[in-house]
Amino acid sequence: MIAVVKETATQDQLDHFVKWIEGRGFKTNVSQGDNETIVGIIGDTTQIDPFLLESMDIIERVQRVSEPFKKANRKFHPEDTVVDCGRSVKIGGGNFQVIAGPCSVEGKNLFDIARAVKASGATMLRGGAYKPRTSPYSYQGMGEKGLDLLVEASAELDMPIVTEVMDPRDVQLFLDKGIDVMQIGARNAQNFPLLREVGKTQVPVLLKRGLSETIDELLMGAEYIMSEGNPNVILCERGIRTFETRTRNTFDVNAIPVLHHLSHLPVVGDPSHATGYTRYVRSAAYAATAAGADGLEIEVHDNPSEAWSDGAQALTPAQFDDAMRRIRLIREAVTAPVEEAE
Ligand code: PEP
Ligand code: MN
């Protein structure tokens, strides 16, 4: 349930109202926007009489929210959320960022890749130190040494890093290392203990859509994180499993505007895992940009045929540079003001 507060309400009246609601055993989520203030009420709100709230001096109107996701819901927070990823890099609410780097951290080539992607306009560096591989016999990542390399590259290039955390027991290590953005991979999208653990921090979380997750299930994953107190969630559409076998996954470009409609959280498109083949990655990146994504996550490798994972979908630095030029043009086209038709 949401209660829209009248413009004339004072801060004291608002605080009093919030205290009154919380005193009845509900949780609240206050969103003070430029245009209106909304108090989101979380709990079994069937016990609340909406007419009683509407009779209060400071309440403009009351609306029931039927969706099970509350904190992630745009009805609770009408304005876009801007997530601060560190090093002055913000995403959402008109801020567009490109996260690029190798699938896995492999060693010192991380620095060459990082320099190249930064020169082409990437603003965040990715790379997996802990890899969720489908086979236990595939390369599993460098672990803590990989995190150290990422931290070193981040300092040298002044770029925030995005890297995957797979185990709730590793969250403290990620905090100790000062990881800027923790990625939750598709295979862990509904690992609720992990979602809760990253939710107990304030570190931004890039939450990928599960292999066969609906949009609502993705938003419930975000709700797990936010319900623990971490509002810094970035959603990521990375392709879903369908009957199609010509691509690794099927890029659900629809999800981008749908997520923007339902939620205030920033939405990133990952064209690399969505397609699985280098030759298709750029087209999917352009589609995501045109659909209004707040950012992209793209795998780039200096020598894809030698990559330790996901070489088949990596762009070379030259291909990435070419893509970035077009991404900037598309971004301009979709954000430029246009004259109204007569
Ligand atoms: C990755 O980003 O390298 C990755 C494993 O992605 P996903 O979880 O989307 O498969
Ligand atoms: Mn990968």
mmCIF file with all atom_site columns, N, CA, C and O in Angstrom, residues 78-101:
data_model
loop_
_atom_site.group_PDB
_atom_site.id
_atom_site.type_symbol
_atom_site.label_atom_id
_atom_site.label_alt_id
_atom_site.label_comp_id
_atom_site.label_asym_id
_atom_site.label_entity_id
_atom_site.label_seq_id
_atom_site.pdbx_PDB_ins_code
_atom_site.Cartn_x
_atom_site.Cartn_y
_atom_site.Cartn_z
_atom_site.occupancy
_atom_site.B_iso_or_equiv
_atom_site.pdbx_formal_charge
_atom_site.auth_seq_id
_atom_site.auth_comp_id
_atom_site.auth_asym_id
_atom_site.auth_atom_id
_atom_site.pdbx_PDB_model_num
ATOM 1  N N  . PRO A 1 78  ? 8.547  6.711  -7.362  1.00 0.00 ? 78  PRO A N  1
ATOM 2  C CA . PRO A 1 78  ? 8.288  7.054  -8.774  1.00 0.00 ? 78  PRO A CA 1
ATOM 3  C C  . PRO A 1 78  ? 9.514  7.528  -9.553  1.00 0.00 ? 78  PRO A C  1
ATOM 4  O O  . PRO A 1 78  ? 9.575  7.337  -10.761 1.00 0.00 ? 78  PRO A O  1
ATOM 5  N N  . GLU A 1 79  ? 10.482 8.134  -8.859  1.00 0.00 ? 79  GLU A N  1
ATOM 6  C CA . GLU A 1 79  ? 11.643 8.639  -9.608  1.00 0.00 ? 79  GLU A CA 1
ATOM 7  C C  . GLU A 1 79  ? 12.699 7.563  -9.801  1.00 0.00 ? 79  GLU A C  1
ATOM 8  O O  . GLU A 1 79  ? 12.863 6.689  -8.954  1.00 0.00 ? 79  GLU A O  1
ATOM 9  N N  . ASP A 1 80  ? 13.424 7.643  -10.910 1.00 0.00 ? 80  ASP A N  1
ATOM 10 C CA . ASP A 1 80  ? 14.490 6.671  -11.173 1.00 0.00 ? 80  ASP A CA 1
ATOM 11 C C  . ASP A 1 80  ? 15.509 6.681  -10.050 1.00 0.00 ? 80  ASP A C  1
ATOM 12 O O  . ASP A 1 80  ? 15.918 7.750  -9.592  1.00 0.00 ? 80  ASP A O  1
ATOM 13 N N  . THR A 1 81  ? 15.947 5.501  -9.666  1.00 0.00 ? 81  THR A N  1
ATOM 14 C CA . THR A 1 81  ? 17.041 5.421  -8.689  1.00 0.00 ? 81  THR A CA 1
ATOM 15 C C  . THR A 1 81  ? 18.371 5.570  -9.412  1.00 0.00 ? 81  THR A C  1
ATOM 16 O O  . THR A 1 81  ? 18.573 5.014  -10.493 1.00 0.00 ? 81  THR A O  1
ATOM 17 N N  . VAL A 1 82  ? 19.243 6.362  -8.817  1.00 0.00 ? 82  VAL A N  1
ATOM 18 C CA . VAL A 1 82  ? 20.595 6.519  -9.354  1.00 0.00 ? 82  VAL A CA 1
ATOM 19 C C  . VAL A 1 82  ? 21.525 5.781  -8.396  1.00 0.00 ? 82  VAL A C  1
ATOM 20 O O  . VAL A 1 82  ? 21.522 6.066  -7.195  1.00 0.00 ? 82  VAL A O  1
ATOM 21 N N  . VAL A 1 83  ? 22.264 4.803  -8.897  1.00 0.00 ? 83  VAL A N  1
ATOM 22 C CA . VAL A 1 83  ? 23.177 4.047  -8.034  1.00 0.00 ? 83  VAL A CA 1
ATOM 23 C C  . VAL A 1 83  ? 24.592 4.580  -8.216  1.00 0.00 ? 83  VAL A C  1
ATOM 24 O O  . VAL A 1 83  ? 25.079 4.710  -9.346  1.00 0.00 ? 83  VAL A O  1
ATOM 25 N N  . ASP A 1 84  ? 25.213 4.894  -7.089  1.00 0.00 ? 84  ASP A N  1
ATOM 26 C CA . ASP A 1 84  ? 26.579 5.418  -7.095  1.00 0.00 ? 84  ASP A CA 1
ATOM 27 C C  . ASP A 1 84  ? 27.537 4.224  -6.999  1.00 0.00 ? 84  ASP A C  1
ATOM 28 O O  . ASP A 1 84  ? 27.598 3.542  -5.975  1.00 0.00 ? 84  ASP A O  1
ATOM 29 N N  . CYS A 1 85  ? 28.281 3.984  -8.068  1.00 0.00 ? 85  CYS A N  1
ATOM 30 C CA . CYS A 1 85  ? 29.157 2.812  -8.125  1.00 0.00 ? 85  CYS A CA 1
ATOM 31 C C  . CYS A 1 85  ? 30.585 3.130  -7.669  1.00 0.00 ? 85  CYS A C  1
ATOM 32 O O  . CYS A 1 85  ? 31.474 2.294  -7.786  1.00 0.00 ? 85  CYS A O  1
ATOM 33 N N  . GLY A 1 86  ? 30.799 4.338  -7.185  1.00 0.00 ? 86  GLY A N  1
ATOM 34 C CA . GLY A 1 86  ? 32.147 4.715  -6.732  1.00 0.00 ? 86  GLY A CA 1
ATOM 35 C C  . GLY A 1 86  ? 32.914 5.417  -7.835  1.00 0.00 ? 86  GLY A C  1
ATOM 36 O O  . GLY A 1 86  ? 32.539 5.368  -9.010  1.00 0.00 ? 86  GLY A O  1
ATOM 37 N N  . ARG A 1 87  ? 34.000 6.126  -7.432  1.00 0.00 ? 87  ARG A N  1
ATOM 38 C CA . ARG A 1 87  ? 34.846 6.860  -8.375  1.00 0.00 ? 87  ARG A CA 1
ATOM 39 C C  . ARG A 1 87  ? 34.011 7.774  -9.294  1.00 0.00 ? 87  ARG A C  1
ATOM 40 O O  . ARG A 1 87  ? 34.258 7.873  -10.495 1.00 0.00 ? 87  ARG A O  1
ATOM 41 N N  . SER A 1 88  ? 32.968 8.377  -8.712  1.00 0.00 ? 88  SER A N  1
ATOM 42 C CA . SER A 1 88  ? 32.063 9.312  -9.406  1.00 0.00 ? 88  SER A CA 1
ATOM 43 C C  . SER A 1 88  ? 31.302 8.700  -10.580 1.00 0.00 ? 88  SER A C  1
ATOM 44 O O  . SER A 1 88  ? 30.850 9.422  -11.470 1.00 0.00 ? 88  SER A O  1
ATOM 45 N N  . VAL A 1 89  ? 31.175 7.394  -10.604 1.00 0.00 ? 89  VAL A N  1
ATOM 46 C CA . VAL A 1 89  ? 30.407 6.754  -11.681 1.00 0.00 ? 89  VAL A CA 1
ATOM 47 C C  . VAL A 1 89  ? 29.014 6.429  -11.149 1.00 0.00 ? 89  VAL A C  1
ATOM 48 O O  . VAL A 1 89  ? 28.862 5.633  -10.217 1.00 0.00 ? 89  VAL A O  1
ATOM 49 N N  . LYS A 1 90  ? 28.020 7.070  -11.768 1.00 0.00 ? 90  LYS A N  1
ATOM 50 C CA . LYS A 1 90  ? 26.635 6.852  -11.333 1.00 0.00 ? 90  LYS A CA 1
ATOM 51 C C  . LYS A 1 90  ? 25.858 6.220  -12.480 1.00 0.00 ? 90  LYS A C  1
ATOM 52 O O  . LYS A 1 90  ? 26.102 6.546  -13.641 1.00 0.00 ? 90  LYS A O  1
ATOM 53 N N  . ILE A 1 91  ? 24.910 5.362  -12.140 1.00 0.00 ? 91  ILE A N  1
ATOM 54 C CA . ILE A 1 91  ? 24.109 4.712  -13.184 1.00 0.00 ? 91  ILE A CA 1
ATOM 55 C C  . ILE A 1 91  ? 22.624 4.874  -12.873 1.00 0.00 ? 91  ILE A C  1
ATOM 56 O O  . ILE A 1 91  ? 22.227 4.825  -11.712 1.00 0.00 ? 91  ILE A O  1
ATOM 57 N N  . GLY A 1 92  ? 21.826 5.118  -13.934 1.00 0.00 ? 92  GLY A N  1
ATOM 58 C CA . GLY A 1 92  ? 20.385 5.282  -13.763 1.00 0.00 ? 92  GLY A CA 1
ATOM 59 C C  . GLY A 1 92  ? 19.999 6.744  -13.806 1.00 0.00 ? 92  GLY A C  1
ATOM 60 O O  . GLY A 1 92  ? 20.845 7.632  -13.659 1.00 0.00 ? 92  GLY A O  1
ATOM 61 N N  . GLY A 1 93  ? 18.702 6.983  -14.031 1.00 0.00 ? 93  GLY A N  1
ATOM 62 C CA . GLY A 1 93  ? 18.195 8.358  -14.040 1.00 0.00 ? 93  GLY A CA 1
ATOM 63 C C  . GLY A 1 93  ? 18.903 9.232  -15.060 1.00 0.00 ? 93  GLY A C  1
ATOM 64 O O  . GLY A 1 93  ? 19.230 10.380 -14.769 1.00 0.00 ? 93  GLY A O  1
ATOM 65 N N  . GLY A 1 94  ? 19.186 8.685  -16.226 1.00 0.00 ? 94  GLY A N  1
ATOM 66 C CA . GLY A 1 94  ? 19.830 9.472  -17.280 1.00 0.00 ? 94  GLY A CA 1
ATOM 67 C C  . GLY A 1 94  ? 21.338 9.261  -17.360 1.00 0.00 ? 94  GLY A C  1
ATOM 68 O O  . GLY A 1 94  ? 21.987 9.720  -18.299 1.00 0.00 ? 94  GLY A O  1
ATOM 69 N N  . ASN A 1 95  ? 21.915 8.574  -16.371 1.00 0.00 ? 95  ASN A N  1
ATOM 70 C CA . ASN A 1 95  ? 23.355 8.272  -16.407 1.00 0.00 ? 95  ASN A CA 1
ATOM 71 C C  . ASN A 1 95  ? 23.554 6.899  -17.042 1.00 0.00 ? 95  ASN A C  1
ATOM 72 O O  . ASN A 1 95  ? 23.055 5.891  -16.520 1.00 0.00 ? 95  ASN A O  1
ATOM 73 N N  . PHE A 1 96  ? 24.277 6.875  -18.160 1.00 0.00 ? 96  PHE A N  1
ATOM 74 C CA . PHE A 1 96  ? 24.485 5.640  -18.933 1.00 0.00 ? 96  PHE A CA 1
ATOM 75 C C  . PHE A 1 96  ? 25.943 5.202  -18.780 1.00 0.00 ? 96  PHE A C  1
ATOM 76 O O  . PHE A 1 96  ? 26.851 6.024  -18.961 1.00 0.00 ? 96  PHE A O  1
ATOM 77 N N  . GLN A 1 97  ? 26.169 3.934  -18.420 1.00 0.00 ? 97  GLN A N  1
ATOM 78 C CA . GLN A 1 97  ? 27.545 3.463  -18.210 1.00 0.00 ? 97  GLN A CA 1
ATOM 79 C C  . GLN A 1 97  ? 27.779 2.147  -18.942 1.00 0.00 ? 97  GLN A C  1
ATOM 80 O O  . GLN A 1 97  ? 26.867 1.320  -19.035 1.00 0.00 ? 97  GLN A O  1
ATOM 81 N N  . VAL A 1 98  ? 28.997 1.972  -19.421 1.00 0.00 ? 98  VAL A N  1
ATOM 82 C CA . VAL A 1 98  ? 29.356 0.706  -20.067 1.00 0.00 ? 98  VAL A CA 1
ATOM 83 C C  . VAL A 1 98  ? 30.402 -0.018 -19.215 1.00 0.00 ? 98  VAL A C  1
ATOM 84 O O  . VAL A 1 98  ? 31.451 0.534  -18.887 1.00 0.00 ? 98  VAL A O  1
ATOM 85 N N  . ILE A 1 99  ? 30.050 -1.250 -18.856 1.00 0.00 ? 99  ILE A N  1
ATOM 86 C CA . ILE A 1 99  ? 30.920 -2.121 -18.055 1.00 0.00 ? 99  ILE A CA 1
ATOM 87 C C  . ILE A 1 99  ? 31.575 -3.087 -19.041 1.00 0.00 ? 99  ILE A C  1
ATOM 88 O O  . ILE A 1 99  ? 30.865 -3.777 -19.778 1.00 0.00 ? 99  ILE A O  1
ATOM 89 N N  . ALA A 1 100 ? 32.888 -3.132 -19.092 1.00 0.00 ? 100 ALA A N  1
ATOM 90 C CA . ALA A 1 100 ? 33.531 -4.026 -20.062 1.00 0.00 ? 100 ALA A CA 1
ATOM 91 C C  . ALA A 1 100 ? 34.756 -4.668 -19.449 1.00 0.00 ? 100 ALA A C  1
ATOM 92 O O  . ALA A 1 100 ? 35.344 -4.151 -18.489 1.00 0.00 ? 100 ALA A O  1
ATOM 93 N N  . GLY A 1 101 ? 35.141 -5.813 -20.032 1.00 0.00 ? 101 GLY A N  1
ATOM 94 C CA . GLY A 1 101 ? 36.308 -6.536 -19.535 1.00 0.00 ? 101 GLY A CA 1
ATOM 95 C C  . GLY A 1 101 ? 36.151 -8.009 -19.865 1.00 0.00 ? 101 GLY A C  1
ATOM 96 O O  . GLY A 1 101 ? 35.155 -8.422 -20.453 1.00 0.00 ? 101 GLY A O  1
#
